[in-house]
Amino acid sequence: EERLSEEEELMKKIREEMERRKVKEEGPPPKEEAVSEIEGVMPKEETSLMREIPEEKKEKIPGEEELREKEMEIIEAVGKEKDQDDLLKLMQKSKKISVKNAAKVLKVSEDTINKWANELKEKGILDIRPKFLGGANLELTRDALKRLKELEEEEKIARIKSELERIREEQKRIRGTY
């Protein structure tokens, strides 16, 4: 717990430093920009915030590039989980749906739905029942709701562990650079 709070404080300090540097570089927005933003109208002239900051004036924060890459990896991984979650939410509402209809509702291909369905079938969450004239229906299993809760908890634990590990690594790297 103490280690976690140290890591949280360190991450907070890093964020504050990044924000401070951003404000220092850009400065507060001029009044006309604030007014036009509220009114939804762009200023007629190019303002200081619209201009790109030259590369030589940008301060490089140690490890910033690696941090951005790690964040993108996490976002991509969460996105994949989110897609399956969308199918699960749809299944929770309808209990039974055809692959074709699920693909239409979620705006993905039937192959994608089949892939997600097979992964969820392996986890014991749903059954795939072939239809007589082709296609398949997806149905939640009897113990699916119980399993959904368990899986949700396991995923939360895994995400927390992953995030803690990332923070620890970042903390080690930061301590090594200062």
PDB file of N, CA and C in Angstrom, residues 32-126:
ATOM      1  N   GLU A  32      -9.523  36.587 -26.736  1.00  0.00           N
ATOM      2  CA  GLU A  32     -10.353  36.416 -27.927  1.00  0.00           C
ATOM      3  C   GLU A  32     -10.508  34.946 -28.283  1.00  0.00           C
ATOM      4  N   GLU A  33      -9.468  34.133 -28.017  1.00  0.00           N
ATOM      5  CA  GLU A  33      -9.583  32.707 -28.291  1.00  0.00           C
ATOM      6  C   GLU A  33     -10.599  32.063 -27.358  1.00  0.00           C
ATOM      7  N   ALA A  34     -10.549  32.430 -26.092  1.00  0.00           N
ATOM      8  CA  ALA A  34     -11.485  31.861 -25.131  1.00  0.00           C
ATOM      9  C   ALA A  34     -12.917  32.214 -25.500  1.00  0.00           C
ATOM     10  N   VAL A  35     -13.146  33.463 -25.889  1.00  0.00           N
ATOM     11  CA  VAL A  35     -14.493  33.897 -26.265  1.00  0.00           C
ATOM     12  C   VAL A  35     -14.957  33.160 -27.508  1.00  0.00           C
ATOM     13  N   SER A  36     -14.091  33.069 -28.528  1.00  0.00           N
ATOM     14  CA  SER A  36     -14.500  32.401 -29.765  1.00  0.00           C
ATOM     15  C   SER A  36     -14.743  30.920 -29.527  1.00  0.00           C
ATOM     16  N   GLU A  37     -13.997  30.319 -28.607  1.00  0.00           N
ATOM     17  CA  GLU A  37     -14.204  28.914 -28.298  1.00  0.00           C
ATOM     18  C   GLU A  37     -15.578  28.710 -27.675  1.00  0.00           C
ATOM     19  N   ILE A  38     -15.966  29.618 -26.799  1.00  0.00           N
ATOM     20  CA  ILE A  38     -17.274  29.535 -26.160  1.00  0.00           C
ATOM     21  C   ILE A  38     -18.377  29.725 -27.187  1.00  0.00           C
ATOM     22  N   GLU A  39     -18.191  30.672 -28.074  1.00  0.00           N
ATOM     23  CA  GLU A  39     -19.214  30.951 -29.075  1.00  0.00           C
ATOM     24  C   GLU A  39     -19.199  29.938 -30.212  1.00  0.00           C
ATOM     25  N   GLY A  40     -18.159  29.107 -30.280  1.00  0.00           N
ATOM     26  CA  GLY A  40     -18.060  28.125 -31.350  1.00  0.00           C
ATOM     27  C   GLY A  40     -17.587  28.710 -32.657  1.00  0.00           C
ATOM     28  N   VAL A  41     -16.911  29.873 -32.615  1.00  0.00           N
ATOM     29  CA  VAL A  41     -16.433  30.541 -33.821  1.00  0.00           C
ATOM     30  C   VAL A  41     -14.914  30.601 -33.762  1.00  0.00           C
ATOM     31  N   MET A  42     -14.263  30.235 -34.849  1.00  0.00           N
ATOM     32  CA  MET A  42     -12.806  30.298 -34.896  1.00  0.00           C
ATOM     33  C   MET A  42     -12.364  31.745 -35.107  1.00  0.00           C
ATOM     34  N   PRO A  43     -11.238  32.147 -34.513  1.00  0.00           N
ATOM     35  CA  PRO A  43     -10.727  33.490 -34.756  1.00  0.00           C
ATOM     36  C   PRO A  43     -10.347  33.653 -36.230  1.00  0.00           C
ATOM     37  N   LYS A  44     -10.410  34.892 -36.726  1.00  0.00           N
ATOM     38  CA  LYS A  44     -10.133  35.153 -38.136  1.00  0.00           C
ATOM     39  C   LYS A  44      -8.653  35.004 -38.455  1.00  0.00           C
ATOM     40  N   GLU A  45      -7.788  35.327 -37.500  1.00  0.00           N
ATOM     41  CA  GLU A  45      -6.352  35.243 -37.729  1.00  0.00           C
ATOM     42  C   GLU A  45      -5.801  34.007 -37.025  1.00  0.00           C
ATOM     43  N   GLU A  46      -4.632  33.595 -37.460  1.00  0.00           N
ATOM     44  CA  GLU A  46      -3.967  32.487 -36.798  1.00  0.00           C
ATOM     45  C   GLU A  46      -3.482  32.970 -35.436  1.00  0.00           C
ATOM     46  N   THR A  47      -3.757  32.213 -34.397  1.00  0.00           N
ATOM     47  CA  THR A  47      -3.347  32.607 -33.051  1.00  0.00           C
ATOM     48  C   THR A  47      -2.168  31.757 -32.607  1.00  0.00           C
ATOM     49  N   SER A  48      -1.608  32.119 -31.459  1.00  0.00           N
ATOM     50  CA  SER A  48      -0.425  31.419 -30.958  1.00  0.00           C
ATOM     51  C   SER A  48      -0.699  29.936 -30.719  1.00  0.00           C
ATOM     52  N   LEU A  49      -1.892  29.579 -30.317  1.00  0.00           N
ATOM     53  CA  LEU A  49      -2.201  28.176 -30.059  1.00  0.00           C
ATOM     54  C   LEU A  49      -2.383  27.382 -31.344  1.00  0.00           C
ATOM     55  N   MET A  50      -2.652  28.072 -32.450  1.00  0.00           N
ATOM     56  CA  MET A  50      -2.849  27.378 -33.720  1.00  0.00           C
ATOM     57  C   MET A  50      -1.522  27.046 -34.390  1.00  0.00           C
ATOM     58  N   ARG A  51      -0.480  27.772 -34.054  1.00  0.00           N
ATOM     59  CA  ARG A  51       0.820  27.543 -34.683  1.00  0.00           C
ATOM     60  C   ARG A  51       1.507  26.345 -34.040  1.00  0.00           C
ATOM     61  N   GLU A  52       2.211  25.610 -34.847  1.00  0.00           N
ATOM     62  CA  GLU A  52       2.977  24.457 -34.373  1.00  0.00           C
ATOM     63  C   GLU A  52       4.226  24.956 -33.654  1.00  0.00           C
ATOM     64  N   ILE A  53       4.566  24.339 -32.555  1.00  0.00           N
ATOM     65  CA  ILE A  53       5.777  24.704 -31.822  1.00  0.00           C
ATOM     66  C   ILE A  53       6.959  24.075 -32.554  1.00  0.00           C
ATOM     67  N   PRO A  54       7.982  24.870 -32.896  1.00  0.00           N
ATOM     68  CA  PRO A  54       9.147  24.302 -33.585  1.00  0.00           C
ATOM     69  C   PRO A  54       9.794  23.208 -32.740  1.00  0.00           C
ATOM     70  N   GLU A  55      10.326  22.171 -33.404  1.00  0.00           N
ATOM     71  CA  GLU A  55      10.918  21.025 -32.711  1.00  0.00           C
ATOM     72  C   GLU A  55      12.005  21.442 -31.728  1.00  0.00           C
ATOM     73  N   GLU A  56      12.843  22.430 -32.112  1.00  0.00           N
ATOM     74  CA  GLU A  56      13.945  22.817 -31.232  1.00  0.00           C
ATOM     75  C   GLU A  56      13.457  23.482 -29.947  1.00  0.00           C
ATOM     76  N   LYS A  57      12.245  24.035 -29.932  1.00  0.00           N
ATOM     77  CA  LYS A  57      11.715  24.688 -28.733  1.00  0.00           C
ATOM     78  C   LYS A  57      11.004  23.700 -27.809  1.00  0.00           C
ATOM     79  N   LYS A  58      10.656  22.532 -28.336  1.00  0.00           N
ATOM     80  CA  LYS A  58       9.970  21.539 -27.511  1.00  0.00           C
ATOM     81  C   LYS A  58      10.983  20.884 -26.580  1.00  0.00           C
ATOM     82  N   GLU A  59      10.646  20.856 -25.284  1.00  0.00           N
ATOM     83  CA  GLU A  59      11.507  20.187 -24.322  1.00  0.00           C
ATOM     84  C   GLU A  59      11.204  18.704 -24.367  1.00  0.00           C
ATOM     85  N   LYS A  60      12.234  17.906 -24.405  1.00  0.00           N
ATOM     86  CA  LYS A  60      12.061  16.459 -24.398  1.00  0.00           C
ATOM     87  C   LYS A  60      12.028  15.988 -22.952  1.00  0.00           C
ATOM     88  N   ILE A  61      11.011  15.247 -22.622  1.00  0.00           N
ATOM     89  CA  ILE A  61      10.895  14.674 -21.291  1.00  0.00           C
ATOM     90  C   ILE A  61      11.508  13.281 -21.368  1.00  0.00           C
ATOM     91  N   PRO A  62      12.415  12.944 -20.441  1.00  0.00           N
ATOM     92  CA  PRO A  62      13.068  11.636 -20.496  1.00  0.00           C
ATOM     93  C   PRO A  62      12.044  10.500 -20.492  1.00  0.00           C
ATOM     94  N   GLY A  63      12.159   9.591 -21.452  1.00  0.00           N
ATOM     95  CA  GLY A  63      11.281   8.431 -21.501  1.00  0.00           C
ATOM     96  C   GLY A  63       9.887   8.695 -22.028  1.00  0.00           C
ATOM     97  N   GLU A  64       9.626   9.904 -22.502  1.00  0.00           N
ATOM     98  CA  GLU A  64       8.276  10.253 -22.956  1.00  0.00           C
ATOM     99  C   GLU A  64       7.840   9.381 -24.133  1.00  0.00           C
ATOM    100  N   GLU A  65       8.757   9.125 -25.051  1.00  0.00           N
ATOM    101  CA  GLU A  65       8.421   8.335 -26.243  1.00  0.00           C
ATOM    102  C   GLU A  65       8.046   6.898 -25.860  1.00  0.00           C
ATOM    103  N   GLU A  66       8.850   6.280 -24.966  1.00  0.00           N
ATOM    104  CA  GLU A  66       8.551   4.913 -24.532  1.00  0.00           C
ATOM    105  C   GLU A  66       7.211   4.863 -23.807  1.00  0.00           C
ATOM    106  N   LEU A  67       6.932   5.877 -23.003  1.00  0.00           N
ATOM    107  CA  LEU A  67       5.676   5.934 -22.265  1.00  0.00           C
ATOM    108  C   LEU A  67       4.494   6.006 -23.224  1.00  0.00           C
ATOM    109  N   ARG A  68       4.603   6.818 -24.259  1.00  0.00           N
ATOM    110  CA  ARG A  68       3.529   6.915 -25.255  1.00  0.00           C
ATOM    111  C   ARG A  68       3.312   5.582 -25.971  1.00  0.00           C
ATOM    112  N   GLU A  69       4.412   4.878 -26.298  1.00  0.00           N
ATOM    113  CA  GLU A  69       4.296   3.578 -26.957  1.00  0.00           C
ATOM    114  C   GLU A  69       3.585   2.573 -26.055  1.00  0.00           C
ATOM    115  N   LYS A  70       3.942   2.557 -24.763  1.00  0.00           N
ATOM    116  CA  LYS A  70       3.292   1.642 -23.820  1.00  0.00           C
ATOM    117  C   LYS A  70       1.812   1.965 -23.689  1.00  0.00           C
ATOM    118  N   GLU A  71       1.486   3.247 -23.633  1.00  0.00           N
ATOM    119  CA  GLU A  71       0.083   3.653 -23.541  1.00  0.00           C
ATOM    120  C   GLU A  71      -0.701   3.170 -24.752  1.00  0.00           C
ATOM    121  N   MET A  72      -0.105   3.274 -25.946  1.00  0.00           N
ATOM    122  CA  MET A  72      -0.781   2.820 -27.163  1.00  0.00           C
ATOM    123  C   MET A  72      -1.009   1.311 -27.133  1.00  0.00           C
ATOM    124  N   GLU A  73      -0.023   0.548 -26.626  1.00  0.00           N
ATOM    125  CA  GLU A  73      -0.185  -0.902 -26.510  1.00  0.00           C
ATOM    126  C   GLU A  73      -1.343  -1.236 -25.578  1.00  0.00           C
ATOM    127  N   ILE A  74      -1.441  -0.525 -24.457  1.00  0.00           N
ATOM    128  CA  ILE A  74      -2.525  -0.757 -23.500  1.00  0.00           C
ATOM    129  C   ILE A  74      -3.862  -0.420 -24.133  1.00  0.00           C
ATOM    130  N   ILE A  75      -3.925   0.696 -24.839  1.00  0.00           N
ATOM    131  CA  ILE A  75      -5.173   1.111 -25.488  1.00  0.00           C
ATOM    132  C   ILE A  75      -5.612   0.064 -26.503  1.00  0.00           C
ATOM    133  N   GLU A  76      -4.666  -0.460 -27.294  1.00  0.00           N
ATOM    134  CA  GLU A  76      -5.004  -1.480 -28.282  1.00  0.00           C
ATOM    135  C   GLU A  76      -5.512  -2.749 -27.608  1.00  0.00           C
ATOM    136  N   ALA A  77      -4.844  -3.179 -26.516  1.00  0.00           N
ATOM    137  CA  ALA A  77      -5.266  -4.389 -25.814  1.00  0.00           C
ATOM    138  C   ALA A  77      -6.657  -4.216 -25.221  1.00  0.00           C
ATOM    139  N   VAL A  78      -6.904  -3.061 -24.620  1.00  0.00           N
ATOM    140  CA  VAL A  78      -8.221  -2.793 -24.042  1.00  0.00           C
ATOM    141  C   VAL A  78      -9.276  -2.735 -25.139  1.00  0.00           C
ATOM    142  N   GLY A  79      -8.917  -2.190 -26.300  1.00  0.00           N
ATOM    143  CA  GLY A  79      -9.853  -2.127 -27.423  1.00  0.00           C
ATOM    144  C   GLY A  79     -10.317  -3.502 -27.849  1.00  0.00           C
ATOM    145  N   LYS A  80      -9.393  -4.484 -27.885  1.00  0.00           N
ATOM    146  CA  LYS A  80      -9.766  -5.846 -28.261  1.00  0.00           C
ATOM    147  C   LYS A  80     -10.728  -6.433 -27.245  1.00  0.00           C
ATOM    148  N   GLU A  81     -10.452  -6.228 -25.958  1.00  0.00           N
ATOM    149  CA  GLU A  81     -11.352  -6.719 -24.921  1.00  0.00           C
ATOM    150  C   GLU A  81     -12.710  -6.038 -25.037  1.00  0.00           C
ATOM    151  N   LYS A  82     -12.691  -4.756 -25.349  1.00  0.00           N
ATOM    152  CA  LYS A  82     -13.927  -3.989 -25.438  1.00  0.00           C
ATOM    153  C   LYS A  82     -14.833  -4.556 -26.521  1.00  0.00           C
ATOM    154  N   ASP A  83     -14.257  -4.997 -27.650  1.00  0.00           N
ATOM    155  CA  ASP A  83     -15.054  -5.557 -28.730  1.00  0.00           C
ATOM    156  C   ASP A  83     -15.818  -6.795 -28.262  1.00  0.00           C
ATOM    157  N   GLN A  84     -15.131  -7.688 -27.568  1.00  0.00           N
ATOM    158  CA  GLN A  84     -15.805  -8.870 -27.026  1.00  0.00           C
ATOM    159  C   GLN A  84     -16.842  -8.456 -25.997  1.00  0.00           C
ATOM    160  N   ASP A  85     -16.521  -7.446 -25.226  1.00  0.00           N
ATOM    161  CA  ASP A  85     -17.477  -6.949 -24.237  1.00  0.00           C
ATOM    162  C   ASP A  85     -18.744  -6.448 -24.915  1.00  0.00           C
ATOM    163  N   ASP A  86     -18.592  -5.804 -26.080  1.00  0.00           N
ATOM    164  CA  ASP A  86     -19.769  -5.334 -26.813  1.00  0.00           C
ATOM    165  C   ASP A  86     -20.653  -6.510 -27.206  1.00  0.00           C
ATOM    166  N   LEU A  87     -20.047  -7.597 -27.665  1.00  0.00           N
ATOM    167  CA  LEU A  87     -20.824  -8.794 -28.014  1.00  0.00           C
ATOM    168  C   LEU A  87     -21.502  -9.360 -26.772  1.00  0.00           C
ATOM    169  N   LEU A  88     -20.790  -9.389 -25.657  1.00  0.00           N
ATOM    170  CA  LEU A  88     -21.380  -9.891 -24.410  1.00  0.00           C
ATOM    171  C   LEU A  88     -22.558  -9.036 -23.962  1.00  0.00           C
ATOM    172  N   LYS A  89     -22.407  -7.719 -24.056  1.00  0.00           N
ATOM    173  CA  LYS A  89     -23.508  -6.829 -23.670  1.00  0.00           C
ATOM    174  C   LYS A  89     -24.723  -7.071 -24.544  1.00  0.00           C
ATOM    175  N   LEU A  90     -24.485  -7.253 -25.834  1.00  0.00           N
ATOM    176  CA  LEU A  90     -25.578  -7.554 -26.756  1.00  0.00           C
ATOM    177  C   LEU A  90     -26.234  -8.879 -26.372  1.00  0.00           C
ATOM    178  N   MET A  91     -25.423  -9.862 -26.026  1.00  0.00           N
ATOM    179  CA  MET A  91     -25.948 -11.176 -25.626  1.00  0.00           C
ATOM    180  C   MET A  91     -26.730 -11.077 -24.314  1.00  0.00           C
ATOM    181  N   GLN A  92     -26.275 -10.247 -23.406  1.00  0.00           N
ATOM    182  CA  GLN A  92     -26.990 -10.091 -22.139  1.00  0.00           C
ATOM    183  C   GLN A  92     -28.378  -9.516 -22.367  1.00  0.00           C
ATOM    184  N   LYS A  93     -28.503  -8.631 -23.351  1.00  0.00           N
ATOM    185  CA  LYS A  93     -29.806  -8.027 -23.641  1.00  0.00           C
ATOM    186  C   LYS A  93     -30.741  -8.998 -24.340  1.00  0.00           C
ATOM    187  N   SER A  94     -30.220  -9.745 -25.321  1.00  0.00           N
ATOM    188  CA  SER A  94     -31.107 -10.552 -26.152  1.00  0.00           C
ATOM    189  C   SER A  94     -31.107 -12.039 -25.810  1.00  0.00           C
ATOM    190  N   LYS A  95     -30.145 -12.525 -25.058  1.00  0.00           N
ATOM    191  CA  LYS A  95     -30.006 -13.930 -24.659  1.00  0.00           C
ATOM    192  C   LYS A  95     -29.731 -14.856 -25.840  1.00  0.00           C
ATOM    193  N   LYS A  96     -30.308 -14.575 -27.012  1.00  0.00           N
ATOM    194  CA  LYS A  96     -30.106 -15.404 -28.197  1.00  0.00           C
ATOM    195  C   LYS A  96     -30.135 -14.492 -29.420  1.00  0.00           C
ATOM    196  N   ILE A  97     -29.128 -14.639 -30.296  1.00  0.00           N
ATOM    197  CA  ILE A  97     -29.068 -13.796 -31.488  1.00  0.00           C
ATOM    198  C   ILE A  97     -28.309 -14.542 -32.580  1.00  0.00           C
ATOM    199  N   SER A  98     -28.650 -14.274 -33.819  1.00  0.00           N
ATOM    200  CA  SER A  98     -27.924 -14.902 -34.929  1.00  0.00           C
ATOM    201  C   SER A  98     -26.608 -14.163 -35.149  1.00  0.00           C
ATOM    202  N   VAL A  99     -25.650 -14.878 -35.709  1.00  0.00           N
ATOM    203  CA  VAL A  99     -24.349 -14.283 -36.011  1.00  0.00           C
ATOM    204  C   VAL A  99     -24.536 -13.113 -36.971  1.00  0.00           C
ATOM    205  N   LYS A 100     -25.414 -13.291 -37.946  1.00  0.00           N
ATOM    206  CA  LYS A 100     -25.661 -12.254 -38.951  1.00  0.00           C
ATOM    207  C   LYS A 100     -26.194 -10.971 -38.298  1.00  0.00           C
ATOM    208  N   ASN A 101     -27.183 -11.115 -37.414  1.00  0.00           N
ATOM    209  CA  ASN A 101     -27.750  -9.938 -36.741  1.00  0.00           C
ATOM    210  C   ASN A 101     -26.740  -9.282 -35.799  1.00  0.00           C
ATOM    211  N   ALA A 102     -25.963 -10.097 -35.101  1.00  0.00           N
ATOM    212  CA  ALA A 102     -24.941  -9.543 -34.203  1.00  0.00           C
ATOM    213  C   ALA A 102     -23.931  -8.721 -35.005  1.00  0.00           C
ATOM    214  N   ALA A 103     -23.558  -9.231 -36.185  1.00  0.00           N
ATOM    215  CA  ALA A 103     -22.610  -8.510 -37.039  1.00  0.00           C
ATOM    216  C   ALA A 103     -23.195  -7.177 -37.490  1.00  0.00           C
ATOM    217  N   LYS A 104     -24.484  -7.169 -37.821  1.00  0.00           N
ATOM    218  CA  LYS A 104     -25.130  -5.920 -38.245  1.00  0.00           C
ATOM    219  C   LYS A 104     -25.169  -4.912 -37.104  1.00  0.00           C
ATOM    220  N   VAL A 105     -25.587  -5.374 -35.934  1.00  0.00           N
ATOM    221  CA  VAL A 105     -25.728  -4.477 -34.786  1.00  0.00           C
ATOM    222  C   VAL A 105     -24.377  -3.890 -34.373  1.00  0.00           C
ATOM    223  N   LEU A 106     -23.345  -4.723 -34.331  1.00  0.00           N
ATOM    224  CA  LEU A 106     -22.023  -4.266 -33.882  1.00  0.00           C
ATOM    225  C   LEU A 106     -21.177  -3.683 -35.009  1.00  0.00           C
ATOM    226  N   LYS A 107     -21.718  -3.732 -36.232  1.00  0.00           N
ATOM    227  CA  LYS A 107     -21.045  -3.156 -37.406  1.00  0.00           C
ATOM    228  C   LYS A 107     -19.654  -3.753 -37.632  1.00  0.00           C
ATOM    229  N   VAL A 108     -19.600  -5.089 -37.578  1.00  0.00           N
ATOM    230  CA  VAL A 108     -18.383  -5.831 -37.894  1.00  0.00           C
ATOM    231  C   VAL A 108     -18.759  -6.989 -38.812  1.00  0.00           C
ATOM    232  N   SER A 109     -17.767  -7.708 -39.310  1.00  0.00           N
ATOM    233  CA  SER A 109     -18.048  -8.830 -40.208  1.00  0.00           C
ATOM    234  C   SER A 109     -18.534 -10.047 -39.418  1.00  0.00           C
ATOM    235  N   GLU A 110     -19.194 -10.961 -40.134  1.00  0.00           N
ATOM    236  CA  GLU A 110     -19.645 -12.205 -39.500  1.00  0.00           C
ATOM    237  C   GLU A 110     -18.448 -13.030 -39.042  1.00  0.00           C
ATOM    238  N   ASP A 111     -17.343 -12.986 -39.792  1.00  0.00           N
ATOM    239  CA  ASP A 111     -16.127 -13.706 -39.392  1.00  0.00           C
ATOM    240  C   ASP A 111     -15.618 -13.205 -38.043  1.00  0.00           C
ATOM    241  N   THR A 112     -15.678 -11.904 -37.843  1.00  0.00           N
ATOM    242  CA  THR A 112     -15.239 -11.323 -36.569  1.00  0.00           C
ATOM    243  C   THR A 112     -16.134 -11.809 -35.434  1.00  0.00           C
ATOM    244  N   ILE A 113     -17.442 -11.803 -35.665  1.00  0.00           N
ATOM    245  CA  ILE A 113     -18.380 -12.294 -34.644  1.00  0.00           C
ATOM    246  C   ILE A 113     -18.090 -13.760 -34.344  1.00  0.00           C
ATOM    247  N   ASN A 114     -17.849 -14.567 -35.382  1.00  0.00           N
ATOM    248  CA  ASN A 114     -17.539 -15.988 -35.178  1.00  0.00           C
ATOM    249  C   ASN A 114     -16.266 -16.161 -34.357  1.00  0.00           C
ATOM    250  N   LYS A 115     -15.264 -15.338 -34.631  1.00  0.00           N
ATOM    251  CA  LYS A 115     -14.002 -15.402 -33.877  1.00  0.00           C
ATOM    252  C   LYS A 115     -14.253 -15.088 -32.400  1.00  0.00           C
ATOM    253  N   TRP A 116     -14.962 -13.984 -32.148  1.00  0.00           N
ATOM    254  CA  TRP A 116     -15.265 -13.615 -30.756  1.00  0.00           C
ATOM    255  C   TRP A 116     -16.103 -14.699 -30.088  1.00  0.00           C
ATOM    256  N   ALA A 117     -17.093 -15.230 -30.832  1.00  0.00           N
ATOM    257  CA  ALA A 117     -17.979 -16.253 -30.275  1.00  0.00           C
ATOM    258  C   ALA A 117     -17.187 -17.502 -29.896  1.00  0.00           C
ATOM    259  N   ASN A 118     -16.240 -17.906 -30.741  1.00  0.00           N
ATOM    260  CA  ASN A 118     -15.420 -19.081 -30.423  1.00  0.00           C
ATOM    261  C   ASN A 118     -14.573 -18.847 -29.181  1.00  0.00           C
ATOM    262  N   GLU A 119     -14.022 -17.640 -29.046  1.00  0.00           N
ATOM    263  CA  GLU A 119     -13.239 -17.317 -27.850  1.00  0.00           C
ATOM    264  C   GLU A 119     -14.121 -17.347 -26.604  1.00  0.00           C
ATOM    265  N   LEU A 120     -15.335 -16.815 -26.723  1.00  0.00           N
ATOM    266  CA  LEU A 120     -16.254 -16.808 -25.581  1.00  0.00           C
ATOM    267  C   LEU A 120     -16.774 -18.213 -25.286  1.00  0.00           C
ATOM    268  N   LYS A 121     -16.906 -19.038 -26.321  1.00  0.00           N
ATOM    269  CA  LYS A 121     -17.336 -20.428 -26.119  1.00  0.00           C
ATOM    270  C   LYS A 121     -16.280 -21.184 -25.321  1.00  0.00           C
ATOM    271  N   GLU A 122     -14.999 -20.939 -25.642  1.00  0.00           N
ATOM    272  CA  GLU A 122     -13.903 -21.579 -24.913  1.00  0.00           C
ATOM    273  C   GLU A 122     -13.920 -21.192 -23.437  1.00  0.00           C
ATOM    274  N   LYS A 123     -14.383 -19.999 -23.145  1.00  0.00           N
ATOM    275  CA  LYS A 123     -14.473 -19.536 -21.760  1.00  0.00           C
ATOM    276  C   LYS A 123     -15.743 -20.033 -21.078  1.00  0.00           C
ATOM    277  N   GLY A 124     -16.616 -20.713 -21.825  1.00  0.00           N
ATOM    278  CA  GLY A 124     -17.840 -21.263 -21.256  1.00  0.00           C
ATOM    279  C   GLY A 124     -18.956 -20.252 -21.097  1.00  0.00           C
ATOM    280  N   ILE A 125     -18.917 -19.173 -21.860  1.00  0.00           N
ATOM    281  CA  ILE A 125     -19.901 -18.109 -21.706  1.00  0.00           C
ATOM    282  C   ILE A 125     -21.083 -18.275 -22.643  1.00  0.00           C
ATOM    283  N   LEU A 126     -20.822 -18.749 -23.860  1.00  0.00           N
ATOM    284  CA  LEU A 126     -21.946 -18.913 -24.778  1.00  0.00           C
ATOM    285  C   LEU A 126     -21.804 -20.174 -25.607  1.00  0.00           C
TER     286      LEU A 126
END
